[in-house]
Amino acid sequence: MERPTWASADVDLDRPSVARVYDYYLGGSHNFAVDREFAEKVLQAMPNVPRLARENRAFLRRAVRDLCTDGIDQFVDLGSGIPTEGNVHEVAQEINPEARVVYVDWDPVAAAHGQSILAGNDRTAVVRADLREPESVFTDSQLTRLIDPSKPTVVLLIAVLHFVPDDQHPIELIGRIASLLAPGSYLAISHASPEGQPSELGKAAALYTQTASPVTTRSQTEIAALFGGLDIIEPGVVQTPLWRPDFPDEVDPEAQTYPGFAGVARIG
């Protein structure tokens, strides 16, 4: 296929990318035919994936809004994907124009598009890096330009840790990230789980073996364990739409079968 002008030479046009596939689920345009073909196979196995993706974005926005309202003004979005409507900086800077946000992703399209849409916003940055190497991420010059390590920071890990298999020690990874943050910082996690829609999710997850990022689903107990000994704030690790919903009395009954959980924990 012809390479789009926004796709650099190191972008693989022949293999689906989880960031670009997720962009397709959310109705974005920064994806290729190979991503769309793969996404349609996933949608055949699990047709409600776009709704699930939107619920994940809604959790991200609620977590950012609540923590920014509580006074946190530094945010690092690890595995941020391709920027779309309702990004972290849009939510945070609407509450506090001084808020600083750094997006981190290893996908070259995600990084390039992020840099494009953030041009002119000197309180945001994009770092192309692997979240599994947090020591490198948190010493990157683009990040240190904005993020003061002595102040509380919110680190977001939204729908990304299910791409970190057990043999890459995700609990240890979370501990390493937490060790780099000041007391009073927070970690927000959302994660796919077989609880809720086990057969559909199992079929969809199996398809991801065709990508560079296979999926490892985890139970609610296993997702809670990712936080290690950190102090998980209310309402705990719950199905993603049930984490501080904007209108609790209007939550869709399907939230009880949402195949994923989310939580936020405080450091120190």
Coordinates of N, CA, C and O in Angstrom, one line a residue, residues 62-205:
R62 N -12.5 10.4 34.0 CA -12.9 10.6 35.3 C -11.8 10.6 36.3 O -11.7 11.4 37.3
A63 N -10.8 9.7 36.1 CA -9.7 9.6 37.0 C -8.9 10.9 36.9 O -8.5 11.5 38.0
V64 N -8.6 11.4 35.7 CA -7.8 12.6 35.5 C -8.6 13.8 36.2 O -8.0 14.6 36.9
R65 N -9.9 13.8 35.9 CA -10.7 15.0 36.4 C -10.6 15.0 38.0 O -10.4 16.0 38.6
D66 N -10.9 13.8 38.6 CA -10.9 13.8 40.0 C -9.6 14.1 40.7 O -9.5 14.8 41.7
L67 N -8.5 13.5 40.1 CA -7.2 13.8 40.7 C -6.7 15.2 40.4 O -6.0 15.8 41.3
C68 N -7.0 15.7 39.3 CA -6.6 17.1 39.0 C -7.4 18.1 39.9 O -6.9 19.0 40.5
T69 N -8.7 17.8 40.1 CA -9.5 18.6 41.1 C -9.0 18.5 42.5 O -9.0 19.5 43.2
D70 N -8.4 17.4 42.8 CA -7.7 17.2 44.1 C -6.4 17.9 44.3 O -5.8 17.9 45.3
G71 N -5.9 18.5 43.2 CA -4.7 19.3 43.2 C -3.5 18.8 42.5 O -2.4 19.4 42.5
I72 N -3.5 17.6 41.9 CA -2.4 17.0 41.2 C -2.3 17.7 39.8 O -3.3 17.9 39.1
D73 N -1.1 18.2 39.5 CA -1.0 18.9 38.2 C 0.0 18.3 37.3 O 0.5 19.0 36.3
Q74 N 0.5 17.1 37.5 CA 1.4 16.4 36.7 C 0.9 15.0 36.3 O 0.4 14.3 37.2
F75 N 0.9 14.7 35.0 CA 0.3 13.4 34.5 C 1.2 12.8 33.5 O 1.7 13.5 32.6
V76 N 1.4 11.5 33.6 CA 2.2 10.7 32.7 C 1.3 9.6 32.2 O 0.9 8.7 33.0
D77 N 1.0 9.5 30.9 CA 0.2 8.5 30.3 C 1.0 7.5 29.6 O 1.6 7.7 28.5
L78 N 1.2 6.3 30.3 CA 2.1 5.3 29.7 C 1.3 4.4 28.8 O 0.3 3.9 29.2
G79 N 1.8 4.1 27.6 CA 1.1 3.4 26.6 C -0.2 4.1 26.2 O -1.3 3.6 26.1
S80 N 0.0 5.4 25.9 CA -1.1 6.3 25.7 C -1.8 6.1 24.4 O -3.0 6.4 24.2
G81 N -1.2 5.4 23.4 CA -1.8 5.2 22.1 C -1.9 6.4 21.3 O -1.3 7.4 21.6
I82 N -2.7 6.4 20.3 CA -2.9 7.5 19.4 C -3.9 8.5 20.0 O -5.0 8.1 20.3
P83 N -3.5 9.8 20.1 CA -4.4 10.7 20.8 C -5.7 10.8 20.1 O -5.8 10.8 18.9
T84 N -6.8 10.9 20.9 CA -8.1 11.0 20.4 C -8.9 12.0 21.3 O -8.4 12.5 22.2
E85 N -10.2 12.2 21.0 CA -11.0 13.1 21.7 C -11.0 12.8 23.2 O -11.1 11.6 23.6
G86 N -10.9 13.8 24.0 CA -10.9 13.6 25.5 C -9.6 13.2 26.0 O -9.5 12.3 27.0
N87 N -8.5 13.7 25.5 CA -7.2 13.3 25.9 C -6.9 13.9 27.3 O -7.6 14.7 27.8
V88 N -5.8 13.3 27.9 CA -5.5 13.7 29.3 C -5.3 15.2 29.4 O -5.8 15.9 30.3
H89 N -4.5 15.8 28.5 CA -4.3 17.2 28.6 C -5.5 18.1 28.5 O -5.6 19.1 29.1
E90 N -6.5 17.6 27.6 CA -7.7 18.4 27.5 C -8.5 18.4 28.8 O -9.0 19.4 29.2
V91 N -8.6 17.3 29.4 CA -9.3 17.2 30.7 C -8.6 17.9 31.8 O -9.2 18.8 32.5
A92 N -7.3 17.7 31.9 CA -6.6 18.3 33.0 C -6.4 19.8 32.9 O -6.6 20.6 33.8
Q93 N -6.1 20.3 31.7 CA -5.9 21.7 31.5 C -7.2 22.5 31.4 O -7.2 23.7 31.6
E94 N -8.3 21.9 31.3 CA -9.6 22.6 31.4 C -9.8 22.9 32.9 O -10.4 23.9 33.2
I95 N -9.4 22.0 33.8 CA -9.5 22.3 35.2 C -8.4 23.2 35.7 O -8.6 24.1 36.5
N96 N -7.2 22.9 35.3 CA -6.0 23.6 35.7 C -5.1 23.9 34.5 O -4.4 23.0 34.0
P97 N -5.2 25.1 33.9 CA -4.4 25.4 32.7 C -2.9 25.2 32.9 O -2.2 25.1 31.9
E98 N -2.4 25.2 34.1 CA -1.0 25.0 34.4 C -0.6 23.5 34.4 O 0.6 23.2 34.6
A99 N -1.6 22.6 34.3 CA -1.3 21.2 34.4 C -0.3 20.7 33.2 O -0.4 21.2 32.1
R100 N 0.5 19.8 33.6 CA 1.5 19.3 32.6 C 1.3 17.8 32.3 O 1.1 17.1 33.3
V101 N 1.4 17.5 31.1 CA 1.1 16.1 30.7 C 2.1 15.6 29.7 O 2.5 16.3 28.8
V102 N 2.6 14.3 30.0 CA 3.5 13.7 29.1 C 2.9 12.3 28.6 O 2.4 11.5 29.4
Y103 N 2.8 12.2 27.3 CA 2.3 10.9 26.7 C 3.5 10.1 26.3 O 4.5 10.5 25.8
V104 N 3.4 8.7 26.6 CA 4.5 7.8 26.3 C 3.9 6.6 25.5 O 3.0 6.0 26.0
D105 N 4.5 6.3 24.4 CA 4.1 5.1 23.6 C 5.2 4.7 22.7 O 6.0 5.6 22.3
W106 N 5.3 3.4 22.5 CA 6.4 3.0 21.6 C 6.0 2.9 20.2 O 6.9 2.7 19.3
D107 N 4.7 3.1 19.9 CA 4.3 3.0 18.5 C 4.6 4.3 17.8 O 4.3 5.4 18.2
P108 N 5.3 4.2 16.6 CA 5.8 5.5 16.0 C 4.6 6.3 15.5 O 4.7 7.6 15.4
V109 N 3.5 5.7 15.1 CA 2.4 6.5 14.6 C 1.8 7.3 15.8 O 1.4 8.5 15.7
A110 N 1.6 6.6 17.0 CA 1.1 7.3 18.1 C 2.0 8.5 18.5 O 1.5 9.6 18.8
A111 N 3.3 8.2 18.5 CA 4.2 9.3 18.9 C 4.2 10.5 17.9 O 4.1 11.6 18.3
A112 N 4.2 10.1 16.6 CA 4.2 11.2 15.6 C 2.9 12.0 15.6 O 3.0 13.2 15.5
H113 N 1.8 11.3 15.7 CA 0.5 12.0 15.6 C 0.4 12.8 16.9 O -0.2 14.0 16.9
G114 N 0.8 12.3 18.0 CA 0.8 13.1 19.3 C 1.6 14.4 19.2 O 1.1 15.4 19.6
Q115 N 2.8 14.3 18.6 CA 3.6 15.5 18.5 C 2.9 16.5 17.6 O 3.0 17.7 17.8
S116 N 2.2 16.0 16.6 CA 1.5 16.9 15.6 C 0.4 17.6 16.3 O 0.3 18.9 16.2
I117 N -0.5 17.0 17.0 CA -1.6 17.6 17.6 C -1.3 18.5 18.8 O -2.0 19.4 19.2
L118 N -0.1 18.2 19.4 CA 0.3 18.9 20.6 C 1.2 20.1 20.3 O 1.6 20.8 21.2
A119 N 1.5 20.3 19.0 CA 2.4 21.4 18.6 C 1.8 22.7 19.1 O 0.6 23.0 18.9
G120 N 2.6 23.5 19.8 CA 2.1 24.8 20.3 C 1.6 24.7 21.8 O 1.4 25.8 22.4
N121 N 1.5 23.5 22.3 CA 1.1 23.4 23.7 C 2.4 23.1 24.5 O 2.8 21.9 24.6
D122 N 3.0 24.1 25.1 CA 4.3 23.9 25.8 C 4.2 23.2 27.1 O 5.2 23.0 27.8
R123 N 3.0 22.8 27.6 CA 2.8 22.1 28.8 C 2.5 20.6 28.6 O 2.0 19.9 29.5
T124 N 2.7 20.2 27.3 CA 2.6 18.7 27.0 C 3.8 18.3 26.2 O 4.5 19.1 25.6
A125 N 4.0 17.0 26.2 CA 5.1 16.4 25.5 C 4.8 14.9 25.1 O 3.9 14.3 25.8
V126 N 5.4 14.4 24.1 CA 5.3 13.0 23.7 C 6.7 12.4 23.7 O 7.6 12.9 23.2
V127 N 6.7 11.2 24.4 CA 8.0 10.5 24.4 C 7.8 9.1 23.8 O 6.8 8.4 24.1
R128 N 8.6 8.8 22.8 CA 8.5 7.5 22.2 C 9.4 6.6 23.0 O 10.7 6.7 22.9
A129 N 8.8 5.7 23.7 CA 9.6 4.8 24.6 C 8.7 3.6 25.1 O 7.5 3.6 24.9
D130 N 9.4 2.6 25.6 CA 8.8 1.4 26.1 C 8.5 1.5 27.6 O 9.4 1.7 28.4
L131 N 7.2 1.4 28.0 CA 6.8 1.6 29.4 C 7.4 0.5 30.3 O 7.5 0.7 31.5
R132 N 7.9 -0.6 29.7 CA 8.6 -1.6 30.5 C 10.0 -1.2 30.9 O 10.6 -2.0 31.6
E133 N 10.4 -0.1 30.4 CA 11.7 0.5 30.9 C 11.5 1.8 31.6 O 11.9 2.9 31.1
P134 N 10.8 1.8 32.7 CA 10.4 3.1 33.3 C 11.6 4.0 33.7 O 11.4 5.2 33.7
E135 N 12.7 3.4 34.1 CA 13.8 4.2 34.5 C 14.3 5.1 33.3 O 14.6 6.3 33.5
S136 N 14.3 4.6 32.1 CA 14.6 5.4 30.9 C 13.5 6.4 30.6 O 13.8 7.5 30.2
V137 N 12.3 6.0 30.7 CA 11.1 6.9 30.5 C 11.2 8.1 31.4 O 11.1 9.2 30.9
F138 N 11.4 7.9 32.7 CA 11.4 9.0 33.6 C 12.6 9.8 33.7 O 12.7 10.8 34.4
T139 N 13.6 9.5 32.9 CA 14.8 10.3 32.8 C 14.9 10.9 31.4 O 15.9 11.6 31.1
D140 N 13.9 10.7 30.5 CA 13.9 11.3 29.2 C 13.8 12.8 29.3 O 13.1 13.3 30.1
S141 N 14.6 13.5 28.5 CA 14.7 14.9 28.6 C 13.3 15.6 28.3 O 13.0 16.7 28.9
Q142 N 12.5 15.0 27.5 CA 11.2 15.6 27.2 C 10.3 15.5 28.4 O 9.5 16.4 28.8
L143 N 10.4 14.4 29.1 CA 9.6 14.2 30.4 C 10.1 15.1 31.5 O 9.3 15.8 32.2
T144 N 11.4 15.1 31.7 CA 12.0 15.9 32.8 C 11.8 17.4 32.6 O 11.9 18.2 33.6
R145 N 11.6 17.8 31.4 CA 11.3 19.2 31.1 C 10.0 19.7 31.8 O 9.9 20.8 32.2
L146 N 9.1 18.7 31.9 CA 7.8 19.1 32.4 C 7.4 18.5 33.8 O 6.7 19.1 34.6
I147 N 8.0 17.3 34.1 CA 7.6 16.6 35.3 C 8.6 16.8 36.4 O 9.8 16.4 36.2
D148 N 8.2 17.3 37.5 CA 9.1 17.5 38.7 C 9.0 16.3 39.5 O 8.0 16.0 40.1
P149 N 10.1 15.5 39.6 CA 10.0 14.2 40.4 C 9.8 14.4 41.9 O 9.5 13.4 42.5
S150 N 10.0 15.6 42.4 CA 9.8 15.8 43.8 C 8.3 16.1 44.1 O 8.0 16.2 45.3
K151 N 7.5 16.2 43.1 CA 6.1 16.6 43.3 C 5.2 15.4 42.9 O 5.6 14.6 42.1
P152 N 4.0 15.3 43.5 CA 3.1 14.2 43.2 C 2.7 14.2 41.7 O 2.5 15.2 41.1
T153 N 2.7 13.0 41.1 CA 2.4 12.8 39.7 C 1.4 11.7 39.6 O 1.4 10.7 40.4
V154 N 0.5 11.8 38.6 CA -0.5 10.7 38.3 C 0.1 9.9 37.1 O 0.4 10.5 36.1
V155 N 0.3 8.6 37.3 CA 0.7 7.8 36.2 C -0.5 6.9 35.7 O -1.1 6.3 36.6
L156 N -0.8 7.0 34.5 CA -1.9 6.3 33.9 C -1.5 5.1 33.1 O -0.6 5.2 32.2
L157 N -2.1 3.9 33.4 CA -1.8 2.7 32.7 C -3.2 2.2 32.2 O -3.7 1.3 32.8
I158 N -3.7 2.8 31.2 CA -5.0 2.5 30.8 C -5.1 1.5 29.6 O -4.5 1.7 28.5
A159 N -5.7 0.3 29.9 CA -5.8 -0.8 28.9 C -4.5 -1.1 28.3 O -4.4 -1.3 27.1
V160 N -3.4 -1.2 29.1 CA -2.1 -1.5 28.5 C -1.4 -2.6 29.2 O -0.6 -3.4 28.6
L161 N -1.7 -2.9 30.5 CA -1.0 -3.9 31.2 C -1.4 -5.3 30.8 O -0.6 -6.3 31.0
H162 N -2.5 -5.5 30.1 CA -2.8 -6.8 29.6 C -2.0 -7.1 28.4 O -2.1 -8.2 27.9
F163 N -1.1 -6.2 28.0 CA -0.1 -6.5 26.9 C 1.2 -6.8 27.6 O 2.2 -6.9 26.8
V164 N 1.3 -6.9 28.9 CA 2.5 -7.2 29.6 C 2.3 -8.6 30.2 O 1.6 -8.8 31.2
P165 N 2.9 -9.7 29.6 CA 2.6 -11.0 30.1 C 3.3 -11.3 31.5 O 4.2 -10.5 31.9
D166 N 2.9 -12.4 32.1 CA 3.4 -12.7 33.4 C 4.9 -12.9 33.5 O 5.6 -12.5 34.4
D167 N 5.5 -13.4 32.4 CA 6.9 -13.6 32.4 C 7.7 -12.3 32.3 O 8.9 -12.3 32.4
Q168 N 7.0 -11.2 32.1 CA 7.7 -9.9 32.1 C 7.4 -9.2 33.4 O 7.7 -8.0 33.6
H169 N 6.8 -9.9 34.4 CA 6.7 -9.5 35.8 C 6.0 -8.1 36.0 O 6.6 -7.1 36.4
P170 N 4.7 -8.0 35.6 CA 4.0 -6.7 35.7 C 4.0 -6.2 37.1 O 4.0 -5.0 37.3
I171 N 3.9 -7.0 38.1 CA 3.8 -6.5 39.5 C 5.1 -5.8 39.9 O 5.2 -4.7 40.5
E172 N 6.2 -6.5 39.5 CA 7.5 -5.8 39.7 C 7.7 -4.5 38.9 O 8.2 -3.5 39.4
L173 N 7.1 -4.5 37.7 CA 7.1 -3.3 36.9 C 6.4 -2.2 37.6 O 6.9 -1.0 37.6
I174 N 5.2 -2.5 38.1 CA 4.5 -1.4 38.8 C 5.3 -0.9 40.0 O 5.3 0.3 40.3
G175 N 6.0 -1.8 40.7 CA 6.8 -1.4 41.8 C 7.9 -0.5 41.4 O 8.3 0.5 42.1
R176 N 8.5 -0.8 40.3 CA 9.6 0.1 39.7 C 9.1 1.4 39.4 O 9.7 2.5 39.7
I177 N 7.9 1.5 38.8 CA 7.3 2.8 38.4 C 7.0 3.6 39.7 O 7.4 4.7 39.8
A178 N 6.4 2.9 40.7 CA 6.0 3.6 42.0 C 7.3 4.1 42.7 O 7.2 5.2 43.3
S179 N 8.4 3.4 42.6 CA 9.6 3.8 43.2 C 10.2 5.1 42.7 O 11.0 5.8 43.3
L180 N 9.8 5.5 41.5 CA 10.3 6.7 40.8 C 9.4 7.9 41.1 O 9.8 9.0 40.7
L181 N 8.3 7.7 41.8 CA 7.4 8.8 42.0 C 7.4 9.3 43.5 O 7.7 8.6 44.4
A182 N 7.1 10.6 43.6 CA 7.1 11.2 44.9 C 5.9 10.7 45.8 O 4.8 10.3 45.2
P183 N 6.0 10.8 47.1 CA 4.8 10.5 47.9 C 3.6 11.4 47.6 O 3.8 12.5 47.2
G184 N 2.5 10.8 47.6 CA 1.3 11.5 47.2 C 0.9 11.4 45.8 O -0.1 11.9 45.3
S185 N 1.7 10.6 45.0 CA 1.4 10.3 43.6 C 0.4 9.2 43.5 O 0.0 8.6 44.5
Y186 N -0.1 9.0 42.3 CA -1.2 8.0 42.1 C -0.9 7.2 40.9 O -0.3 7.7 39.9
L187 N -1.4 5.9 40.9 CA -1.3 5.0 39.7 C -2.7 4.7 39.4 O -3.5 4.2 40.3
A188 N -3.1 4.8 38.1 CA -4.5 4.4 37.6 C -4.3 3.3 36.6 O -3.5 3.4 35.7
I189 N -5.0 2.2 36.8 CA -4.9 1.0 36.0 C -6.3 0.6 35.5 O -7.3 0.6 36.3
S190 N -6.4 0.3 34.2 CA -7.6 -0.5 33.7 C -7.0 -1.6 32.9 O -6.0 -1.6 32.3
H191 N -7.8 -2.8 33.0 CA -7.2 -4.0 32.5 C -8.3 -5.0 32.0 O -9.4 -5.1 32.7
A192 N -8.1 -5.7 30.9 CA -9.1 -6.6 30.5 C -9.1 -7.9 31.4 O -8.1 -8.3 32.0
S193 N -10.3 -8.4 31.5 CA -10.5 -9.6 32.4 C -11.5 -10.6 31.8 O -12.5 -10.2 31.1
P194 N -11.3 -11.9 32.0 CA -12.2 -12.9 31.4 C -13.5 -12.9 32.2 O -14.5 -13.5 31.8
E195 N -13.6 -12.3 33.4 CA -14.8 -12.2 34.1 C -15.8 -11.3 33.4 O -15.5 -10.1 33.1
G196 N -17.0 -11.8 33.2 CA -18.0 -10.9 32.5 C -18.4 -11.5 31.2 O -19.6 -11.9 31.0
Q197 N -17.5 -11.6 30.2 CA -17.8 -12.2 28.9 C -16.7 -13.1 28.5 O -15.9 -12.8 27.6
P198 N -16.5 -14.2 29.2 CA -15.3 -15.0 29.1 C -15.1 -15.6 27.7 O -14.0 -15.6 27.1
S199 N -16.2 -16.2 27.0 CA -16.0 -16.8 25.8 C -15.7 -15.8 24.7 O -14.7 -16.0 23.9
E200 N -16.4 -14.7 24.6 CA -16.2 -13.6 23.6 C -14.8 -13.0 23.8 O -14.0 -12.9 22.8
L201 N -14.4 -12.7 25.0 CA -13.1 -12.1 25.2 C -12.0 -13.1 24.9 O -10.9 -12.7 24.3
G202 N -12.2 -14.4 25.2 CA -11.2 -15.4 24.9 C -10.9 -15.5 23.4 O -9.7 -15.5 23.0
K203 N -12.0 -15.4 22.6 CA -11.8 -15.5 21.1 C -11.1 -14.2 20.6 O -10.2 -14.3 19.8
A204 N -11.5 -13.1 21.2 CA -10.8 -11.8 20.7 C -9.4 -11.8 21.1 O -8.5 -11.4 20.4
A205 N -9.1 -12.2 22.4 CA -7.7 -12.1 22.9 C -6.8 -13.1 22.1 O -5.6 -12.8 21.8

